mmCIF file of C-alpha atoms in Angstrom:
data_model
loop_
_atom_site.group_PDB
_atom_site.id
_atom_site.type_symbol
_atom_site.label_atom_id
_atom_site.label_comp_id
_atom_site.label_asym_id
_atom_site.label_seq_id
_atom_site.Cartn_x
_atom_site.Cartn_y
_atom_site.Cartn_z
ATOM 1 C CA MET A 306 0.000 0.000 0.000
ATOM 2 C CA LYS A 307 0.964 3.630 -0.445
ATOM 3 C CA LEU A 308 1.459 6.267 2.249
ATOM 4 C CA SER A 309 -0.936 8.664 0.489
ATOM 5 C CA GLN A 310 -3.801 6.188 0.974
ATOM 6 C CA PHE A 311 -3.753 7.079 4.693
ATOM 7 C CA LYS A 312 -4.202 10.789 4.187
ATOM 8 C CA PHE A 313 -7.376 12.499 5.374
ATOM 9 C CA LYS A 314 -8.251 16.025 6.445
ATOM 10 C CA LEU A 315 -8.242 16.331 10.224
ATOM 11 C CA PRO A 316 -9.390 19.765 11.465
ATOM 12 C CA GLU A 317 -7.410 20.977 14.472
ATOM 13 C CA ASP A 318 -10.530 21.354 16.582
ATOM 14 C CA LYS A 319 -11.104 17.586 16.342
ATOM 15 C CA ILE A 320 -7.843 16.834 18.205
ATOM 16 C CA ALA A 321 -8.397 16.382 21.952
ATOM 17 C CA LEU A 322 -6.164 18.691 23.992
ATOM 18 C CA HIS A 323 -7.432 17.385 27.348
ATOM 19 C CA PRO A 324 -8.756 14.039 28.571
ATOM 20 C CA MET A 325 -12.395 13.545 29.544
ATOM 21 C CA LYS A 326 -13.130 14.170 33.231
ATOM 22 C CA TYR A 327 -13.595 10.419 33.817
ATOM 23 C CA ARG A 328 -11.431 7.904 31.961
ATOM 24 C CA ASP A 329 -14.235 5.548 30.942
ATOM 25 C CA GLU A 330 -16.583 8.277 29.692
ATOM 26 C CA SER A 331 -14.910 8.860 26.355
ATOM 27 C CA ARG A 332 -17.022 7.943 23.355
ATOM 28 C CA LEU A 333 -16.632 4.503 21.824
ATOM 29 C CA MET A 334 -17.249 3.654 18.199
ATOM 30 C CA VAL A 335 -17.874 -0.076 17.693
ATOM 31 C CA LEU A 336 -16.987 -1.382 14.232
ATOM 32 C CA HIS A 337 -18.110 -4.896 13.299
ATOM 33 C CA ARG A 338 -15.554 -5.758 10.666
ATOM 34 C CA ASN A 339 -17.487 -8.668 9.127
ATOM 35 C CA THR A 340 -20.567 -6.580 8.372
ATOM 36 C CA GLY A 341 -19.270 -3.002 8.427
ATOM 37 C CA LYS A 342 -21.955 -2.087 11.000
ATOM 38 C CA ILE A 343 -21.059 0.862 13.249
ATOM 39 C CA GLU A 344 -22.453 1.593 16.732
ATOM 40 C CA HIS A 345 -21.945 4.700 18.871
ATOM 41 C CA LYS A 346 -21.459 4.027 22.589
ATOM 42 C CA MET A 347 -19.676 5.247 25.727
ATOM 43 C CA PHE A 348 -16.359 3.605 26.539
ATOM 44 C CA LYS A 349 -17.732 1.934 29.681
ATOM 45 C CA ASP A 350 -20.140 0.009 27.376
ATOM 46 C CA VAL A 351 -17.159 -2.063 26.170
ATOM 47 C CA LEU A 352 -18.234 -4.434 28.930
ATOM 48 C CA ASP A 353 -21.319 -5.462 26.913
ATOM 49 C CA TYR A 354 -19.255 -7.010 24.120
ATOM 50 C CA PHE A 355 -17.274 -9.515 26.187
ATOM 51 C CA ASP A 356 -18.082 -12.510 28.389
ATOM 52 C CA ASP A 357 -16.699 -14.909 30.961
ATOM 53 C CA LYS A 358 -13.186 -16.183 30.118
ATOM 54 C CA ASP A 359 -12.604 -13.681 27.308
ATOM 55 C CA VAL A 360 -9.211 -11.974 27.622
ATOM 56 C CA PHE A 361 -8.037 -8.366 27.439
ATOM 57 C CA ILE A 362 -4.315 -7.939 26.773
ATOM 58 C CA PHE A 363 -2.911 -4.719 28.263
ATOM 59 C CA ASN A 364 0.458 -2.996 27.960
ATOM 60 C CA ASP A 365 1.704 -2.269 31.485
ATOM 61 C CA THR A 366 4.590 -0.017 30.451
ATOM 62 C CA LYS A 367 5.072 3.095 32.576
ATOM 63 C CA VAL A 368 5.831 6.540 31.172
ATOM 64 C CA PHE A 369 8.635 8.468 32.871
ATOM 65 C CA PRO A 370 9.006 12.304 32.882
ATOM 66 C CA ALA A 371 11.257 12.328 29.835
ATOM 67 C CA ARG A 372 11.287 15.993 28.784
ATOM 68 C CA LEU A 373 13.798 18.289 30.519
ATOM 69 C CA TYR A 374 14.876 21.845 29.887
ATOM 70 C CA GLY A 375 18.465 22.842 30.550
ATOM 71 C CA ASN A 376 20.918 25.647 29.811
ATOM 72 C CA LYS A 377 24.068 25.384 27.772
ATOM 73 C CA GLU A 378 27.289 26.377 29.510
ATOM 74 C CA LYS A 379 28.711 29.830 28.700
ATOM 75 C CA THR A 380 25.857 30.934 26.384
ATOM 76 C CA GLY A 381 22.992 29.992 28.718
ATOM 77 C CA ALA A 382 20.906 28.990 25.673
ATOM 78 C CA ARG A 383 17.758 27.060 26.608
ATOM 79 C CA ILE A 384 17.948 23.467 25.378
ATOM 80 C CA GLU A 385 15.211 20.837 25.405
ATOM 81 C CA VAL A 386 16.541 17.383 26.278
ATOM 82 C CA PHE A 387 14.278 14.417 25.669
ATOM 83 C CA LEU A 388 15.416 11.306 27.554
ATOM 84 C CA LEU A 389 14.976 8.151 25.477
ATOM 85 C CA ARG A 390 16.611 5.448 27.582
ATOM 86 C CA GLU A 391 19.354 4.805 30.071
ATOM 87 C CA LEU A 392 22.352 3.162 28.415
ATOM 88 C CA ASN A 393 24.546 2.526 31.441
ATOM 89 C CA GLU A 394 23.406 2.750 35.046
ATOM 90 C CA GLU A 395 26.869 2.933 36.565
ATOM 91 C CA LEU A 396 28.199 5.613 34.221
ATOM 92 C CA ARG A 397 24.901 7.564 34.173
ATOM 93 C CA LEU A 398 24.817 7.417 30.372
ATOM 94 C CA TRP A 399 21.569 8.308 28.570
ATOM 95 C CA ASP A 400 20.451 8.237 24.962
ATOM 96 C CA VAL A 401 18.662 11.569 24.362
ATOM 97 C CA LEU A 402 17.332 13.947 21.705
ATOM 98 C CA VAL A 403 18.276 17.619 21.917
ATOM 99 C CA ASP A 404 16.614 20.693 20.453
ATOM 100 C CA PRO A 405 17.993 22.901 18.948
ATOM 101 C CA ALA A 406 20.525 20.247 17.959
ATOM 102 C CA ARG A 407 22.849 22.467 15.908
ATOM 103 C CA LYS A 408 24.002 24.177 19.112
ATOM 104 C CA ILE A 409 24.965 20.991 20.952
ATOM 105 C CA ARG A 410 28.370 19.445 20.276
ATOM 106 C CA ILE A 411 30.544 16.793 21.918
ATOM 107 C CA GLY A 412 32.187 18.238 25.013
ATOM 108 C CA ASN A 413 29.392 20.744 25.756
ATOM 109 C CA LYS A 414 27.995 20.813 29.279
ATOM 110 C CA LEU A 415 24.297 21.293 30.070
ATOM 111 C CA TYR A 416 22.921 22.508 33.394
ATOM 112 C CA PHE A 417 19.498 21.582 34.786
ATOM 113 C CA GLY A 418 17.384 22.733 37.716
ATOM 114 C CA PRO A 419 16.829 26.161 39.274
ATOM 115 C CA ASP A 420 20.268 25.992 40.922
ATOM 116 C CA ASP A 421 22.036 24.183 38.028
ATOM 117 C CA SER A 422 22.567 21.256 40.399
ATOM 118 C CA MET A 423 22.281 18.585 37.680
ATOM 119 C CA VAL A 424 25.057 18.673 35.095
ATOM 120 C CA ALA A 425 25.459 16.560 31.962
ATOM 121 C CA GLU A 426 28.239 16.346 29.414
ATOM 122 C CA VAL A 427 27.706 15.515 25.738
ATOM 123 C CA ILE A 428 29.963 12.571 24.903
ATOM 124 C CA ASP A 429 28.661 11.389 21.514
ATOM 125 C CA ASN A 430 26.470 12.226 18.511
ATOM 126 C CA THR A 431 24.117 9.391 17.547
ATOM 127 C CA THR A 432 21.748 10.900 14.943
ATOM 128 C CA SER A 433 21.053 14.420 13.691
ATOM 129 C CA ARG A 434 19.213 15.239 16.940
ATOM 130 C CA GLY A 435 20.483 12.327 19.015
ATOM 131 C CA ARG A 436 23.223 12.626 21.620
ATOM 132 C CA THR A 437 24.695 10.506 24.390
ATOM 133 C CA LEU A 438 24.830 12.383 27.700
ATOM 134 C CA ARG A 439 26.822 11.495 30.790
ATOM 135 C CA PHE A 440 25.252 12.948 33.926
ATOM 136 C CA LEU A 441 27.854 14.042 36.450
ATOM 137 C CA TYR A 442 26.214 12.920 39.661
ATOM 138 C CA ASP A 443 27.767 11.434 42.792
ATOM 139 C CA GLY A 444 25.487 9.317 44.902
ATOM 140 C CA PRO A 445 23.377 6.151 44.684
ATOM 141 C CA HIS A 446 21.588 5.394 41.416
ATOM 142 C CA ASP A 447 18.108 5.580 43.015
ATOM 143 C CA GLU A 448 18.896 9.044 44.326
ATOM 144 C CA PHE A 449 20.168 10.125 40.885
ATOM 145 C CA LYS A 450 17.036 8.828 39.114
ATOM 146 C CA LYS A 451 14.786 10.607 41.617
ATOM 147 C CA ALA A 452 16.695 13.880 41.181
ATOM 148 C CA LEU A 453 16.660 13.559 37.383
ATOM 149 C CA TYR A 454 12.944 12.758 37.184
ATOM 150 C CA SER A 455 12.061 15.618 39.527
ATOM 151 C CA LEU A 456 13.443 17.955 36.839
ATOM 152 C CA GLY A 457 11.454 16.323 34.024
ATOM 153 C CA GLU A 458 7.912 16.875 32.821
ATOM 154 C CA THR A 459 5.242 14.598 31.384
ATOM 155 C CA PRO A 460 6.279 13.944 27.762
ATOM 156 C CA LEU A 461 3.048 14.890 25.992
ATOM 157 C CA PRO A 462 3.464 14.523 22.215
ATOM 158 C CA HIS A 463 3.481 18.209 21.269
ATOM 159 C CA SER A 464 2.907 17.339 17.620
ATOM 160 C CA ILE A 465 -0.601 16.237 18.725
ATOM 161 C CA ILE A 466 -1.312 17.966 22.055
ATOM 162 C CA ASN A 467 -0.077 21.462 21.320
ATOM 163 C CA ARG A 468 -0.285 23.073 24.759
ATOM 164 C CA PRO A 469 1.875 23.381 27.898
ATOM 165 C CA VAL A 470 1.948 20.411 30.280
ATOM 166 C CA GLU A 471 -0.476 20.732 33.203
ATOM 167 C CA PRO A 472 -0.363 19.028 36.639
ATOM 168 C CA GLU A 473 -3.184 16.575 35.769
ATOM 169 C CA ASP A 474 -1.134 15.198 32.860
ATOM 170 C CA ALA A 475 1.210 13.381 35.240
ATOM 171 C CA GLU A 476 -1.683 11.099 36.200
ATOM 172 C CA ARG A 477 -3.765 11.076 33.020
ATOM 173 C CA PHE A 478 -0.915 10.365 30.583
ATOM 174 C CA GLN A 479 -0.466 7.046 32.383
ATOM 175 C CA SER A 480 -2.664 3.952 32.569
ATOM 176 C CA ILE A 481 -3.943 2.905 35.990
ATOM 177 C CA PHE A 482 -2.005 -0.389 35.692
ATOM 178 C CA ALA A 483 1.309 1.156 34.539
ATOM 179 C CA LYS A 484 4.065 -0.796 36.250
ATOM 180 C CA ASN A 485 7.255 -1.319 34.230
ATOM 181 C CA GLU A 486 9.040 1.940 33.574
ATOM 182 C CA GLY A 487 10.512 2.647 30.168
ATOM 183 C CA ALA A 488 7.996 4.371 27.876
ATOM 184 C CA VAL A 489 8.282 7.939 26.617
ATOM 185 C CA THR A 490 4.688 7.962 25.419
ATOM 186 C CA ALA A 491 1.547 6.361 26.824
ATOM 187 C CA PRO A 492 -0.184 3.368 25.224
ATOM 188 C CA THR A 493 -3.256 5.516 24.621
ATOM 189 C CA ALA A 494 -5.989 2.866 24.367
ATOM 190 C CA SER A 495 -5.196 1.911 27.978
ATOM 191 C CA LEU A 496 -5.989 5.403 29.218
ATOM 192 C CA HIS A 497 -9.748 4.733 28.934
ATOM 193 C CA PHE A 498 -9.757 2.047 31.616
ATOM 194 C CA SER A 499 -10.810 3.220 35.078
ATOM 195 C CA ARG A 500 -10.558 1.233 38.314
ATOM 196 C CA GLU A 501 -14.366 0.885 38.313
ATOM 197 C CA LEU A 502 -14.436 -0.490 34.772
ATOM 198 C CA MET A 503 -11.606 -2.947 35.513
ATOM 199 C CA LYS A 504 -13.555 -4.174 38.540
ATOM 200 C CA ARG A 505 -16.738 -4.633 36.493
ATOM 201 C CA LEU A 506 -14.829 -6.572 33.805
ATOM 202 C CA GLU A 507 -13.341 -8.757 36.544
ATOM 203 C CA ILE A 508 -16.781 -9.444 38.070
ATOM 204 C CA LYS A 509 -18.018 -10.490 34.629
ATOM 205 C CA GLY A 510 -15.253 -13.121 34.558
ATOM 206 C CA ILE A 511 -13.004 -11.492 31.977
ATOM 207 C CA ASP A 512 -9.308 -12.365 32.329
ATOM 208 C CA PHE A 513 -6.448 -9.893 31.980
ATOM 209 C CA ALA A 514 -3.033 -10.549 30.460
ATOM 210 C CA TYR A 515 -0.222 -8.001 30.745
ATOM 211 C CA ILE A 516 2.652 -7.611 28.326
ATOM 212 C CA THR A 517 5.233 -4.801 28.303
ATOM 213 C CA LEU A 518 6.246 -2.775 25.270
ATOM 214 C CA HIS A 519 8.110 0.440 25.986
ATOM 215 C CA ALA A 520 6.481 2.817 23.518
ATOM 216 C CA GLY A 521 8.959 5.192 21.902
ATOM 217 C CA LEU A 522 8.922 8.343 19.796
ATOM 218 C CA GLY A 523 8.910 6.269 16.602
ATOM 219 C CA ASN A 524 5.127 6.249 16.970
ATOM 220 C CA PHE A 525 5.125 9.924 15.957
ATOM 221 C CA ARG A 526 7.900 9.891 13.364
ATOM 222 C CA ASP A 527 6.898 10.951 9.870
ATOM 223 C CA ILE A 528 7.062 8.309 7.173
ATOM 224 C CA ASP A 529 9.132 9.703 4.305
ATOM 225 C CA VAL A 530 8.570 7.002 1.689
ATOM 226 C CA GLU A 531 5.452 6.508 -0.441
ATOM 227 C CA ASP A 532 6.046 2.750 -0.721
ATOM 228 C CA LEU A 533 5.290 1.408 2.786
ATOM 229 C CA THR A 534 7.397 -1.727 2.271
ATOM 230 C CA LYS A 535 10.456 0.566 2.375
ATOM 231 C CA HIS A 536 9.655 2.156 5.763
ATOM 232 C CA LYS A 537 11.747 1.032 8.746
ATOM 233 C CA MET A 538 10.173 1.199 12.202
ATOM 234 C CA ASP A 539 12.187 2.213 15.269
ATOM 235 C CA SER A 540 12.911 -0.743 17.566
ATOM 236 C CA GLU A 541 11.069 -0.909 20.885
ATOM 237 C CA GLN A 542 11.882 -3.146 23.843
ATOM 238 C CA MET A 543 9.219 -5.677 24.813
ATOM 239 C CA PHE A 544 8.538 -8.527 27.219
ATOM 240 C CA VAL A 545 5.922 -11.276 27.109
ATOM 241 C CA ASN A 546 5.984 -13.468 30.220
ATOM 242 C CA GLU A 547 4.771 -16.999 30.913
ATOM 243 C CA MET A 548 1.624 -15.902 32.737
ATOM 244 C CA ALA A 549 0.437 -13.782 29.786
ATOM 245 C CA VAL A 550 1.193 -16.648 27.384
ATOM 246 C CA LYS A 551 -0.860 -19.138 29.428
ATOM 247 C CA THR A 552 -3.826 -16.771 29.822
ATOM 248 C CA VAL A 553 -3.991 -15.861 26.128
ATOM 249 C CA ASN A 554 -3.407 -19.347 24.720
ATOM 250 C CA ARG A 555 -5.993 -20.910 27.037
ATOM 251 C CA ALA A 556 -8.588 -18.418 25.771
ATOM 252 C CA LYS A 557 -7.627 -19.083 22.142
ATOM 253 C CA ASP A 558 -7.806 -22.864 22.591
ATOM 254 C CA ASN A 559 -11.256 -22.543 24.182
ATOM 255 C CA GLY A 560 -12.587 -20.322 21.392
ATOM 256 C CA ARG A 561 -12.867 -17.235 23.599
ATOM 257 C CA ASN A 562 -12.400 -13.628 22.477
ATOM 258 C CA VAL A 563 -8.910 -12.161 22.768
ATOM 259 C CA CYS A 564 -8.867 -8.353 22.699
ATOM 260 C CA ALA A 565 -5.648 -6.400 22.074
ATOM 261 C CA VAL A 566 -5.883 -3.089 23.925
ATOM 262 C CA GLY A 567 -3.980 -0.722 21.667
ATOM 263 C CA THR A 568 -1.587 -0.777 18.738
ATOM 264 C CA THR A 569 1.436 -1.387 20.995
ATOM 265 C CA VAL A 570 -0.158 -4.592 22.279
ATOM 266 C CA MET A 571 -1.009 -5.673 18.743
ATOM 267 C CA ARG A 572 2.576 -5.134 17.563
ATOM 268 C CA ALA A 573 3.950 -6.967 20.592
ATOM 269 C CA ILE A 574 1.768 -10.049 20.315
ATOM 270 C CA GLU A 575 2.297 -10.289 16.560
ATOM 271 C CA SER A 576 6.057 -10.136 17.244
ATOM 272 C CA ALA A 577 5.814 -13.009 19.735
ATOM 273 C CA VAL A 578 3.704 -15.559 17.920
ATOM 274 C CA SER A 579 4.582 -19.176 17.164
ATOM 275 C CA THR A 580 3.964 -20.868 13.808
ATOM 276 C CA ASP A 581 0.769 -22.475 15.166
ATOM 277 C CA GLY A 582 -0.728 -19.071 16.044
ATOM 278 C CA HIS A 583 -0.099 -19.236 19.789
ATOM 279 C CA LEU A 584 1.525 -16.509 21.844
ATOM 280 C CA LYS A 585 5.021 -17.368 23.076
ATOM 281 C CA GLU A 586 7.351 -15.926 25.699
ATOM 282 C CA PHE A 587 9.575 -13.151 24.422
ATOM 283 C CA GLU A 588 12.201 -10.759 25.728
ATOM 284 C CA GLY A 589 13.930 -8.442 23.310
ATOM 285 C CA TRP A 590 13.182 -5.802 20.697
ATOM 286 C CA THR A 591 10.655 -5.461 17.902
ATOM 287 C CA ASN A 592 10.582 -3.213 14.853
ATOM 288 C CA LYS A 593 7.588 -4.945 13.312
ATOM 289 C CA PHE A 594 5.656 -2.712 10.940
ATOM 290 C CA ILE A 595 2.053 -3.780 10.351
ATOM 291 C CA PHE A 596 0.056 -2.316 7.460
ATOM 292 C CA PRO A 597 -2.639 -3.723 5.147
ATOM 293 C CA PRO A 598 -2.913 -6.422 4.020
ATOM 294 C CA TYR A 599 -1.827 -8.411 7.075
ATOM 295 C CA GLU A 600 -2.984 -11.721 8.527
ATOM 296 C CA PHE A 601 -3.426 -11.435 12.314
ATOM 297 C CA THR A 602 -2.996 -14.560 14.416
ATOM 298 C CA VAL A 603 -3.499 -13.871 18.122
ATOM 299 C CA ALA A 604 -6.280 -11.325 18.807
ATOM 300 C CA ASN A 605 -9.727 -11.308 17.203
ATOM 301 C CA SER A 606 -10.732 -7.878 18.525
ATOM 302 C CA MET A 607 -8.917 -4.657 19.290
ATOM 303 C CA ILE A 608 -9.370 -1.297 20.990
ATOM 304 C CA SER A 609 -7.605 1.770 19.687
ATOM 305 C CA ASN A 610 -7.863 5.552 19.691
ATOM 306 C CA PHE A 611 -8.541 7.611 16.571
ATOM 307 C CA HIS A 612 -5.113 8.276 15.115
ATOM 308 C CA MET A 613 -3.449 10.955 13.035
ATOM 309 C CA PRO A 614 -3.447 10.865 9.224
ATOM 310 C CA LEU A 615 -0.411 9.123 7.661
ATOM 311 C CA SER A 616 0.554 7.503 10.994
ATOM 312 C CA THR A 617 1.818 3.943 11.481
ATOM 313 C CA LEU A 618 -0.833 3.596 14.214
ATOM 314 C CA LEU A 619 -3.650 4.230 11.747
ATOM 315 C CA MET A 620 -2.064 1.629 9.451
ATOM 316 C CA ILE A 621 -2.194 -1.101 12.105
ATOM 317 C CA VAL A 622 -5.851 -0.332 12.797
ATOM 318 C CA ALA A 623 -6.652 -0.357 9.058
ATOM 319 C CA ALA A 624 -4.848 -3.684 8.680
ATOM 320 C CA PHE A 625 -6.987 -5.191 11.448
ATOM 321 C CA GLY A 626 -10.367 -3.670 10.640
ATOM 322 C CA GLY A 627 -10.026 -3.618 6.851
ATOM 323 C CA TYR A 628 -8.688 -0.569 5.016
ATOM 324 C CA ASP A 629 -11.956 0.593 3.412
ATOM 325 C CA GLN A 630 -14.035 0.009 6.541
ATOM 326 C CA VAL A 631 -11.632 1.784 8.875
ATOM 327 C CA MET A 632 -11.190 4.797 6.577
ATOM 328 C CA ASP A 633 -14.986 5.018 6.204
ATOM 329 C CA ALA A 634 -15.356 4.752 9.993
ATOM 330 C CA TYR A 635 -12.851 7.611 10.426
ATOM 331 C CA HIS A 636 -14.953 9.803 8.140
ATOM 332 C CA VAL A 637 -18.036 8.911 10.195
ATOM 333 C CA ALA A 638 -16.068 9.790 13.354
ATOM 334 C CA LEU A 639 -15.210 13.220 11.944
ATOM 335 C CA LYS A 640 -18.817 13.844 10.971
ATOM 336 C CA GLU A 641 -20.089 12.702 14.405
ATOM 337 C CA GLY A 642 -17.616 14.863 16.340
ATOM 338 C CA TYR A 643 -15.381 12.146 17.800
ATOM 339 C CA ARG A 644 -12.167 13.396 19.414
ATOM 340 C CA PHE A 645 -8.871 12.317 17.831
ATOM 341 C CA GLY A 646 -5.391 11.709 19.217
ATOM 342 C CA THR A 647 -3.786 10.710 22.503
ATOM 343 C CA TYR A 648 -6.553 12.081 24.749
ATOM 344 C CA GLY A 649 -9.315 11.369 22.248
ATOM 345 C CA ASP A 650 -12.100 8.810 21.906
ATOM 346 C CA ALA A 651 -11.827 5.086 21.203
ATOM 347 C CA MET A 652 -12.782 2.494 18.636
ATOM 348 C CA LEU A 653 -13.540 -1.177 19.295
ATOM 349 C CA ILE A 654 -13.172 -3.488 16.307
ATOM 350 C CA LEU A 655 -14.951 -6.841 16.565
ATOM 351 C CA ASP A 656 -14.963 -9.728 14.111
ATOM 352 C CA LYS A 657 -18.565 -10.644 14.763
#
């Protein structure tokens, strides 16, 4: 397929800048992919489409406060530093992006905090905006991490949510079951699940499986090739443990519904599938790029937000729900006033 097939006009006022007051009160569009039928519901109604022993697979990655602002030595120029991942605990080495990058060279020092108490030195260039920083900090690693994170802010994707970070974002840009730290963006479909809704799903007998995929900035990177087979995804670290494997495969073997909550979950489970269509344990990295046509093997339903035009996230959803049906559903969503993006509304795709 071609990149241009995923283009549509998205007015700015359709992009959600804030979450709904209650997580489970976003709108929910239900798309039945076998018939093309569309229903308009509230997110909490997701409960009505699943039964005892069905399984929801969640991504339990945890977002850390990855965006920092520092000053360059001598000039005092303000520099944004986006933490991507820690490379070496002992040496305090981090893989980061800097902006503006042209001002930051190897050997430069950056100062953070109101009293410049956190200092980092640039020790390598990795990409045009990428740098390796060594933080000059004496003291235990836990203490260093706490000090570093206290200087950071919630890493809202400014390409979508174009506003300053607010205090509520620290809680709302995180799922209620976030556990394993490592993501620089939230798995957005998870944000709709409240404690009350989780409890009601549990009472109904629905099982939960948790995998971890540390969502990175590649989710927002522009695709610069028209031929999608030539696009390379950024690698993301993921883990699928034995308990998740048992829960999912038992449901599959018993003919139950398996619902992937979000595109990150879908990519993870399709990266950890055996030749007989069962989920298998996995620890490593995935750069799997899913776009139509694609044969899915693990989940038979999925929940996702309404994504940006030309995004890899939209492509996964279109691959699962059928290109024509999903693009038609997006046009219906625009007409019906659904909210798009990270804090927007949700879509449930069912195969029945």
